[in-house]
Structures are given as structure tokens and as C-alpha cells.
Coordinates of C-alpha atoms in Angstrom, one line a residue:
X1 CA -7.4 -110.7 -5.7
X2 CA -5.8 -107.3 -5.6
X3 CA -5.8 -104.6 -8.3
X4 CA -2.8 -102.6 -9.1
X5 CA -2.9 -99.0 -10.3
X6 CA -0.6 -96.3 -11.8
X7 CA 2.8 -97.9 -10.9
X8 CA 4.2 -101.3 -11.4
X9 CA 5.5 -103.7 -8.7
X10 CA 2.5 -103.1 -6.4
X11 CA 3.3 -99.6 -5.4
X12 CA -0.5 -98.9 -5.0
X13 CA -2.8 -101.9 -4.2
X14 CA -6.5 -102.1 -3.5
X15 CA -8.0 -104.9 -1.6
X16 CA -11.1 -106.2 -3.4
X17 CA -12.7 -107.4 -0.2
X18 CA -12.3 -104.4 2.1
X19 CA -11.8 -101.8 -0.7
X20 CA -8.9 -100.3 1.3
X21 CA -6.1 -98.6 -0.5
X22 CA -2.5 -99.3 0.5
X23 CA 0.6 -97.5 -0.8
X24 CA 4.2 -98.8 -0.7
X25 CA 5.9 -96.1 1.3
X26 CA 9.4 -96.4 -0.1
X27 CA 8.0 -97.2 -3.6
X28 CA 5.9 -94.0 -3.9
X29 CA 8.7 -91.7 -2.5
X30 CA 10.6 -91.0 -5.7
X31 CA 7.4 -90.1 -7.6
X32 CA 6.8 -87.4 -4.9
X33 CA 10.4 -86.1 -4.9
X34 CA 11.3 -87.8 -1.6
X35 CA 14.2 -90.1 -0.8
X36 CA 13.5 -93.2 1.2
X37 CA 15.5 -95.3 3.7
X38 CA 15.3 -98.3 6.0
X39 CA 15.2 -97.6 9.7
X40 CA 14.2 -94.5 11.7
X41 CA 15.6 -91.0 11.2
X42 CA 18.1 -90.0 13.9
X43 CA 18.8 -93.7 14.7
X44 CA 21.6 -95.4 12.9
X45 CA 20.2 -98.9 12.2
X46 CA 19.0 -100.7 9.0
X47 CA 15.7 -101.9 10.5
X48 CA 13.4 -103.1 7.7
X49 CA 10.4 -102.9 10.1
X50 CA 10.8 -99.1 9.9
X51 CA 11.4 -96.7 7.1
X52 CA 11.8 -92.9 6.8
X53 CA 11.4 -90.5 3.9
X54 CA 12.9 -87.1 3.4
X55 CA 12.5 -83.9 1.4
X56 CA 14.6 -80.8 1.8
X57 CA 12.4 -79.5 4.6
X58 CA 11.1 -82.5 6.5
X59 CA 11.6 -86.2 7.4
X60 CA 8.8 -88.7 8.3
X61 CA 9.4 -92.1 10.0
X62 CA 7.0 -95.0 9.7
X63 CA 6.8 -98.1 11.9
X64 CA 5.4 -101.6 11.2
X65 CA 2.1 -102.3 13.0
X66 CA 2.1 -98.8 14.4
X67 CA -0.5 -96.0 13.9
X68 CA 2.2 -93.4 14.6
X69 CA 4.1 -91.3 12.1
X70 CA 7.0 -89.1 13.5
X71 CA 8.0 -86.0 11.6
X72 CA 10.9 -83.6 12.1
X73 CA 13.0 -81.1 10.1
X74 CA 16.3 -82.7 8.9
X75 CA 19.7 -81.7 10.2
X76 CA 18.4 -79.6 13.1
X77 CA 18.0 -80.3 16.8
X78 CA 14.2 -80.4 16.8
X79 CA 11.9 -82.7 18.5
X80 CA 9.7 -85.2 16.7
X81 CA 6.1 -84.4 16.1
X82 CA 3.9 -87.5 16.3
X83 CA 0.8 -88.0 14.2
X84 CA -1.7 -90.8 14.6
X85 CA -3.5 -92.5 11.7
X86 CA -6.5 -94.7 11.8
X87 CA -4.9 -97.9 10.3
X88 CA -1.5 -99.2 11.2
X89 CA 1.4 -99.7 8.8
X90 CA 1.4 -103.2 7.3
X91 CA 4.0 -105.3 5.6
X92 CA 3.5 -107.1 2.2
X93 CA 6.3 -108.9 0.4
X94 CA 9.0 -107.2 2.5
X95 CA 7.6 -103.7 1.9
X96 CA 5.9 -101.3 4.3
X97 CA 2.5 -100.1 3.2
X98 CA 0.3 -97.3 4.5
X99 CA -3.3 -96.3 4.0
X100 CA -3.7 -92.9 2.2
X101 CA -4.0 -91.0 5.4
X102 CA -0.4 -91.9 6.3
X103 CA 0.9 -90.9 2.9
X104 CA -0.9 -87.6 3.1
X105 CA 0.7 -86.8 6.4
X106 CA 4.1 -88.3 5.7
X107 CA 4.6 -86.8 2.2
X108 CA 2.5 -83.6 2.6
X109 CA 0.2 -84.5 -0.4
X110 CA -3.5 -84.7 -1.1
X111 CA -4.9 -88.1 -2.1
X112 CA -8.3 -89.2 -3.4
X113 CA -9.5 -92.5 -4.8
X114 CA -12.7 -92.9 -6.9
X115 CA -13.8 -96.6 -6.9
X116 CA -16.5 -95.6 -9.4
X117 CA -14.1 -94.1 -11.9
X118 CA -11.2 -96.4 -11.0
X119 CA -8.8 -93.5 -10.6
X120 CA -6.4 -92.1 -8.0
X121 CA -5.4 -88.4 -7.8
X122 CA -2.5 -87.1 -5.8
X123 CA -1.2 -83.5 -5.6
X124 CA 2.1 -82.5 -4.1
X125 CA 2.6 -79.5 -1.8
X126 CA 4.8 -77.6 -4.3
X127 CA 2.0 -78.0 -6.9
X128 CA -0.7 -76.8 -4.5
X129 CA 1.4 -73.8 -3.4
X130 CA 2.0 -72.8 -7.0
X131 CA -1.7 -73.1 -7.8
X132 CA -3.0 -71.2 -4.9
X133 CA -0.5 -68.4 -5.1
X134 CA -2.3 -67.2 -8.2
X135 CA -5.7 -67.3 -6.5
X136 CA -4.4 -65.4 -3.4
X137 CA -3.1 -62.6 -5.6
X138 CA -6.6 -62.2 -7.1
X139 CA -7.8 -61.6 -3.6
X140 CA -5.2 -58.9 -3.1
X141 CA -2.9 -61.0 -0.9
X142 CA 0.6 -62.4 -1.1
X143 CA 1.2 -66.0 -0.1
X144 CA 3.8 -67.2 2.4
X145 CA 5.3 -69.8 0.2
X146 CA 8.8 -69.2 1.6
X147 CA 7.8 -70.7 5.0
X148 CA 7.4 -74.5 4.7
X149 CA 5.3 -74.8 7.9
X150 CA 2.9 -72.2 6.5
X151 CA 2.8 -74.0 3.2
X152 CA 1.4 -77.1 5.0
X153 CA -1.7 -75.1 6.0
X154 CA -2.8 -75.4 2.4
X155 CA -3.3 -79.2 3.0
X156 CA -6.1 -78.2 5.4
X157 CA -7.6 -75.6 3.2
X158 CA -6.1 -72.7 5.1
X159 CA -3.7 -70.1 3.7
X160 CA -1.3 -67.8 5.6
X161 CA -1.4 -64.6 3.6
X162 CA 0.4 -61.2 3.7
X163 CA -0.9 -57.8 2.8
X164 CA 1.1 -55.1 1.1
X165 CA 1.7 -53.5 4.5
X166 CA 3.6 -56.6 5.6
X167 CA 1.0 -57.8 8.1
X168 CA -0.2 -61.4 8.1
X169 CA -3.5 -63.1 8.3
X170 CA -5.2 -66.4 7.4
X171 CA -7.9 -67.2 4.8
X172 CA -9.8 -70.4 4.0
X173 CA -10.3 -71.9 0.5
X174 CA -13.5 -69.8 0.0
X175 CA -11.6 -66.6 0.2
X176 CA -13.0 -65.8 3.7
X177 CA -10.8 -64.2 6.4
X178 CA -10.2 -66.5 9.3
X179 CA -7.6 -64.3 11.0
X180 CA -7.5 -60.7 9.9
X181 CA -4.2 -59.5 8.4
X182 CA -3.0 -57.4 11.2
X183 CA -0.2 -59.5 12.9
X184 CA 3.6 -59.2 12.7
X185 CA 4.0 -63.0 12.0
X186 CA 1.9 -66.1 11.8
X187 CA 3.2 -69.7 11.8
X188 CA 1.0 -72.8 11.2
X189 CA 1.4 -75.6 13.8
X190 CA 0.4 -78.7 11.8
X191 CA 0.4 -81.0 14.8
X192 CA -2.2 -78.8 16.6
X193 CA -4.0 -77.4 13.5
X194 CA -3.5 -74.0 14.9
X195 CA -1.5 -70.8 14.5
X196 CA 1.3 -69.2 16.6
X197 CA 0.7 -65.5 16.2
X198 CA 2.8 -62.5 17.1
X199 CA 1.0 -59.1 17.6
X200 CA 2.3 -55.6 17.3
X201 CA 3.6 -55.6 20.8
X202 CA 5.8 -58.6 19.9
X203 CA 3.8 -60.9 22.2
X204 CA 2.9 -64.4 21.0
X205 CA -0.4 -66.2 21.5
X206 CA -2.3 -69.1 19.8
X207 CA -5.3 -68.8 17.5
X208 CA -7.3 -71.8 16.4
X209 CA -8.0 -72.8 12.8
X210 CA -11.4 -71.1 13.1
X211 CA -9.7 -67.8 14.3
X212 CA -10.8 -68.1 18.0
X213 CA -8.4 -67.3 20.8
X214 CA -6.7 -70.3 22.5
X215 CA -3.8 -68.8 24.4
X216 CA -3.6 -65.1 25.2
X217 CA -0.9 -62.8 23.7
X218 CA 1.2 -62.7 26.8
X219 CA 4.5 -64.5 25.9
X220 CA 7.7 -63.8 24.1
X221 CA 7.6 -67.3 22.6
X222 CA 5.5 -70.4 22.5
X223 CA 6.0 -73.9 21.2
X224 CA 4.1 -77.2 21.5
X225 CA 5.7 -79.7 23.8
X226 CA 3.4 -82.6 23.0
X227 CA 0.2 -83.0 21.1
X228 CA -1.2 -85.9 23.1
X229 CA -0.8 -84.2 26.5
X230 CA -1.7 -80.7 25.1
X231 CA 1.2 -79.0 26.7
X232 CA 3.0 -75.9 25.6
X233 CA 6.4 -74.4 26.5
X234 CA 6.2 -70.6 27.1
X235 CA 8.9 -68.1 27.6
X236 CA 9.1 -64.5 29.0
X237 CA 12.5 -62.9 29.2
X238 CA 14.8 -65.7 30.3
X239 CA 12.2 -67.7 32.2
X240 CA 10.3 -70.7 31.0
X241 CA 7.0 -72.4 32.1
X242 CA 4.4 -74.8 30.8
X243 CA 0.7 -74.2 29.9
X244 CA -2.0 -76.7 29.2
X245 CA -4.3 -76.8 26.2
X246 CA -6.6 -74.2 27.7
X247 CA -3.8 -71.8 28.6
X248 CA -3.8 -72.7 32.3
X249 CA -0.4 -72.7 34.1
X250 CA 1.0 -76.2 34.7
X251 CA 4.6 -75.1 35.6
X252 CA 5.1 -71.4 36.5
X253 CA 7.4 -69.2 34.4
X254 CA 10.3 -69.3 36.8
X255 CA 12.8 -71.8 35.4
X256 CA 16.0 -71.1 33.4
X257 CA 15.7 -74.3 31.5
X258 CA 13.0 -76.8 30.7
X259 CA 14.0 -79.9 28.8
X260 CA 17.3 -81.7 28.5
X261 CA 20.3 -81.3 26.1
X262 CA 19.8 -84.5 24.0
X263 CA 23.1 -83.9 22.2
X264 CA 24.8 -85.2 25.4
X265 CA 22.9 -88.5 25.2
X266 CA 22.9 -89.4 21.5
X267 CA 22.3 -93.2 22.2
X268 CA 19.3 -92.8 24.4
X269 CA 16.8 -92.3 21.5
X270 CA 15.2 -89.3 23.1
X271 CA 12.5 -88.0 20.7
X272 CA 11.2 -85.2 22.9
X273 CA 13.7 -83.4 25.1
X274 CA 10.8 -81.7 27.1
X275 CA 8.9 -84.8 27.9
X276 CA 10.5 -88.0 29.1
X277 CA 8.5 -91.3 29.0
X278 CA 5.4 -89.2 28.0
X279 CA 4.8 -87.8 31.5
X280 CA 8.1 -86.3 33.0
X281 CA 9.2 -82.7 32.5
X282 CA 12.8 -81.9 33.5
X283 CA 13.4 -78.3 34.8
X284 CA 16.4 -76.3 36.0
X285 CA 16.4 -73.4 38.4
X286 CA 19.5 -71.7 39.9
X287 CA 21.6 -74.4 38.2
X288 CA 19.7 -77.2 40.0
X289 CA 17.6 -79.9 38.3
X290 CA 14.4 -81.5 39.2
X291 CA 11.4 -83.3 37.6
X292 CA 7.7 -82.4 37.3
X293 CA 4.9 -84.6 36.0
X294 CA 2.4 -83.4 33.4
X295 CA -0.1 -82.4 36.1
X296 CA 2.4 -79.9 37.4
X297 CA 3.5 -81.8 40.5
X298 CA 7.2 -81.9 41.5
X299 CA 8.1 -85.6 41.6
X300 CA 11.9 -85.1 42.1
X301 CA 12.9 -82.0 44.0
X302 CA 14.9 -79.3 42.2
X303 CA 18.1 -80.0 44.1
X304 CA 20.3 -82.0 41.7
X305 CA 23.4 -80.5 40.0
X306 CA 23.1 -82.7 36.8
X307 CA 20.5 -84.7 34.9
X308 CA 22.0 -87.7 33.3
X309 CA 25.6 -89.0 33.5
X310 CA 27.6 -87.4 30.7
X311 CA 31.1 -88.1 32.1
X312 CA 33.8 -88.5 29.4
X313 CA 35.5 -91.8 29.3
X314 CA 38.6 -93.1 27.6
X315 CA 36.6 -96.2 26.7
X316 CA 34.8 -95.4 23.5
X317 CA 32.3 -98.2 24.1
X318 CA 31.0 -96.5 27.2
X319 CA 28.1 -94.3 26.2
X320 CA 26.7 -91.4 28.2
X321 CA 23.4 -92.3 29.9
X322 CA 20.2 -90.5 30.9
X323 CA 17.5 -93.1 30.6
X324 CA 17.1 -96.7 31.6
X325 CA 13.9 -97.5 29.6
X326 CA 13.1 -100.9 30.9
X327 CA 12.3 -99.4 34.3
X328 CA 11.5 -95.9 33.1
X329 CA 14.5 -94.8 35.0
X330 CA 16.0 -91.3 34.9
X331 CA 19.5 -90.5 36.2
X332 CA 20.1 -87.5 38.5
X333 CA 23.4 -86.4 39.8
X334 CA 25.0 -84.4 42.6
X335 CA 28.5 -82.8 42.4
X336 CA 30.5 -82.9 45.6
X337 CA 33.8 -81.7 44.0
X338 CA 35.5 -81.5 40.6
X339 CA 36.6 -85.1 41.1
X340 CA 33.6 -86.5 43.0
X341 CA 30.1 -86.9 41.6
X342 CA 27.3 -89.2 42.7
X343 CA 24.3 -90.4 40.7
X344 CA 21.0 -91.9 41.5
X345 CA 18.1 -93.3 39.4
X346 CA 14.5 -92.3 39.8
X347 CA 11.5 -93.7 37.9
X348 CA 8.9 -91.7 36.0
X349 CA 6.8 -91.3 39.1
X350 CA 9.6 -90.0 41.3
X351 CA 10.3 -93.3 43.2
X352 CA 13.9 -94.0 44.1
X353 CA 15.2 -97.0 42.1
X354 CA 18.9 -96.6 43.1
X355 CA 20.0 -93.9 45.8
X356 CA 22.3 -91.1 44.8
X357 CA 25.6 -92.9 45.5
X358 CA 26.9 -94.2 42.2
X359 CA 30.2 -93.0 40.8
X360 CA 29.2 -93.5 37.2
X361 CA 26.4 -94.8 35.0
X362 CA 26.7 -95.7 31.3
X363 CA 25.6 -98.1 28.6
X364 CA 27.5 -100.4 26.2
X365 CA 26.1 -101.7 22.9
X366 CA 27.2 -105.2 21.9
X367 CA 25.6 -107.3 19.2
X368 CA 22.9 -104.7 18.8
X369 CA 21.9 -105.1 22.5
X370 CA 22.1 -102.2 24.9
X371 CA 23.3 -103.0 28.4
X372 CA 23.3 -100.5 31.3
X373 CA 26.0 -100.4 33.9
X374 CA 26.8 -98.5 37.1
X375 CA 30.0 -98.2 39.2
X376 CA 29.8 -98.2 42.9
X377 CA 32.8 -98.4 45.3
X378 CA 35.0 -99.8 42.6
X379 CA 32.5 -102.5 41.5
X380 CA 30.8 -102.6 38.1
X381 CA 27.1 -103.8 38.2
X382 CA 24.4 -104.3 35.7
X383 CA 21.7 -101.7 36.5
X384 CA 18.7 -103.7 35.3
X385 CA 19.8 -106.8 37.2
X386 CA 20.4 -104.8 40.3
X387 CA 16.9 -103.2 40.2
X388 CA 15.3 -106.6 39.5
X389 CA 16.9 -108.0 42.6
X390 CA 16.0 -105.0 44.8
X391 CA 12.5 -104.8 43.5
X392 CA 11.4 -108.3 42.4
X393 CA 7.8 -107.3 42.1
X394 CA 8.5 -104.2 39.9
X395 CA 7.1 -104.7 36.4
X396 CA 9.4 -103.6 33.6
X397 CA 8.2 -101.2 30.9
X398 CA 8.2 -104.0 28.4
X399 CA 5.6 -106.0 30.2

């Protein structure tokens, strides 16, 4: 038998046997000033095995039977930040439910349940910001409530503060300084529970939530590529490189571009433009493209003129193509002339699946099924079928 609390229609349920609390994700949304929708943000499909919620500053996507929550700012070309929770999303009576940990992350709230008192307490981020602004002023600081990323530090008992001289620091909930207020800017990185900090020389580094140095102040800009791999994109001047979680160089700062332009491939479902298939980093140098793996090894030489096939077509059903997910394929192209281009397909370890001889590669969606095609010497062939015939022992990514 399950108990129901606070809201009708089973918005919050507690299992009497396991004592676990589950919250209806879409049902709780309006109470927390979020809108809720079926499917996944960025993907136009009404999938009831997924849902996403949105406030003015952030969206969060939830997936049935998954421990992953994907967050991204709405209406901007940012990459997803993925968060893992201990218990997967479940379905009950056609609704998706999460344990409190998922609600806290997805909706930026605090949540506590007292079995003894039979009560549940939730506090939204705007409420916490308002409450702590008063406390910070009593310490002689200003808060940074205008910055949504810095607001979220409050959920972890950390507060980005500003002194009257305009310099920034970080305090904990006991009023103790974690990072002294002497920096030009500080931005909380929720995914890594750390701070991107700019010093008086306009150089950026990373300090941890305890105030220790993680990455030295040597860069014009830093951003996290991926939490799971612990990789960071760094920039100096017009050159980019990649560092690992300890600040060691993975890819030297000598590339004009790192990452792909996902706007050219809207149907490929690319959540992270810097990291394909979780282990491939695209780079460009002197207008040539190549691929690194996450260990810093070149797996496809930097000698291709294009990454992906983004040729325009008069047929609106033919979609631009970068990835062939079933074989973890990545399309690379060479330009011979304005009218002649050739494309090949490599897998995520740099193996050649199809040599660089294709005139075109694209996808067509029919009945909700994506099919991948290539054109070679006037013939149109199914890419997946061709690879299956050429490599009968090659296992697909789905198996």
C-alpha cells in the first residue's frame, strides 16, 4: 500500500515496503514554476518514455529506466550537462517518477522527507536566493543573484559573493571564506562542483569547492567538455586545446577549432559537440579536420577538408549527416573542386568503414525510422547494409 502526500493524483508517493519516495516529474512541475512536456528537449518527438521541464534559465530532460538527467540552458546553442542519480526513472500509471535526488537536480530545489513526522519540505532556488541574500549582507557581502549558475551554488551550501570593491569570492553556509574576494569574476560549474575563476591578469583557472587549486590561471577561457571523462576545453588567443581533470595536456593548444557545428546537423541528435560517442574529439587546424581520442591520440589524421556531409539538396527529405550511430560512424570529407567532394566513414576508433570515395551521404526519416544512404558512382546504397556486408563480424552499437 502506498501513501500519498501534499498533492492529489499521486504526485508524491511513498512505498511502504522500501520507504522510498517517488515524485511525479510532470505533476510536480507547476508547483515549482516549471513547465513540463513529453519527449526530450532539442528533439521534436512526443515520446512518453521521456519528459523535459523548463524554467526561464534551464531545461532538464528525464528518461525512463535511466539514471541520467540532461540539463541545458534553453534557446541557446549549448551542450547538455549530464547528471547521474542513484535510482533510475520509473513509470507508474503512465507517469514518469523520480526519487528526490532527481527532482533536486532537475528542478534546482532542496527536498527533505521525515518519516517520523510524516512531512516533506521543499525549497525552490528563488526562495533560497532571497533568504540568503539577507544573511550575506549581514556579513558585509553582496550576493550574485543575477547569475543563475552562481545561484545554483546555494544548493550545495556555497555562495558566490561580491565585496563593495567589485571583487568576487566564495563563502560556505557557516560564513567562512572558501575563496577570498579578490577575483574579477567567479562562475559556479554545477556539473563539476567547482568554480571557473578569472584573476586580475584576466587569466582563468579552476578552484575546487574547498578553495584548492585545480587548474592554474594560465588561460583566456575554460569550459568543461564532459564530466565523466574529466576533460576541459581551454583557449589562449585564437588557439584551443584540451586538459584532463588534473590540468595535464591531452591536446596541445594549437587548433583553430575543437568541436563540430551541430547546427549543420540538426537531425543527428548531437548532445555534445566536443565529444562524439563519448570518446572522439574533432579538431581543425589550417582548415583541415581530424579526430583525437580522449587519451590524446590522433585516430584520424588532420587532413580532411570537412567533417560531416552538409551538402544542400533540393530534396527536403534528405538530411545532412555527420554520424551513423549503429556503427559509431563519423563522416569525413575531402574537397577536390567546387563541384567534386568525396566522403568516407570512420568509426570511433579510427578504423575505415567506407573509404573516402562517396559523392554524398545523408539520412531520410520515414515512419519515425532513420535510414542512412550514400551515393557512389550514380548508385544509391544503404550505408548500414553496406557496412554489414563488408564487415559481417562487426558488432553494431545496439548490441
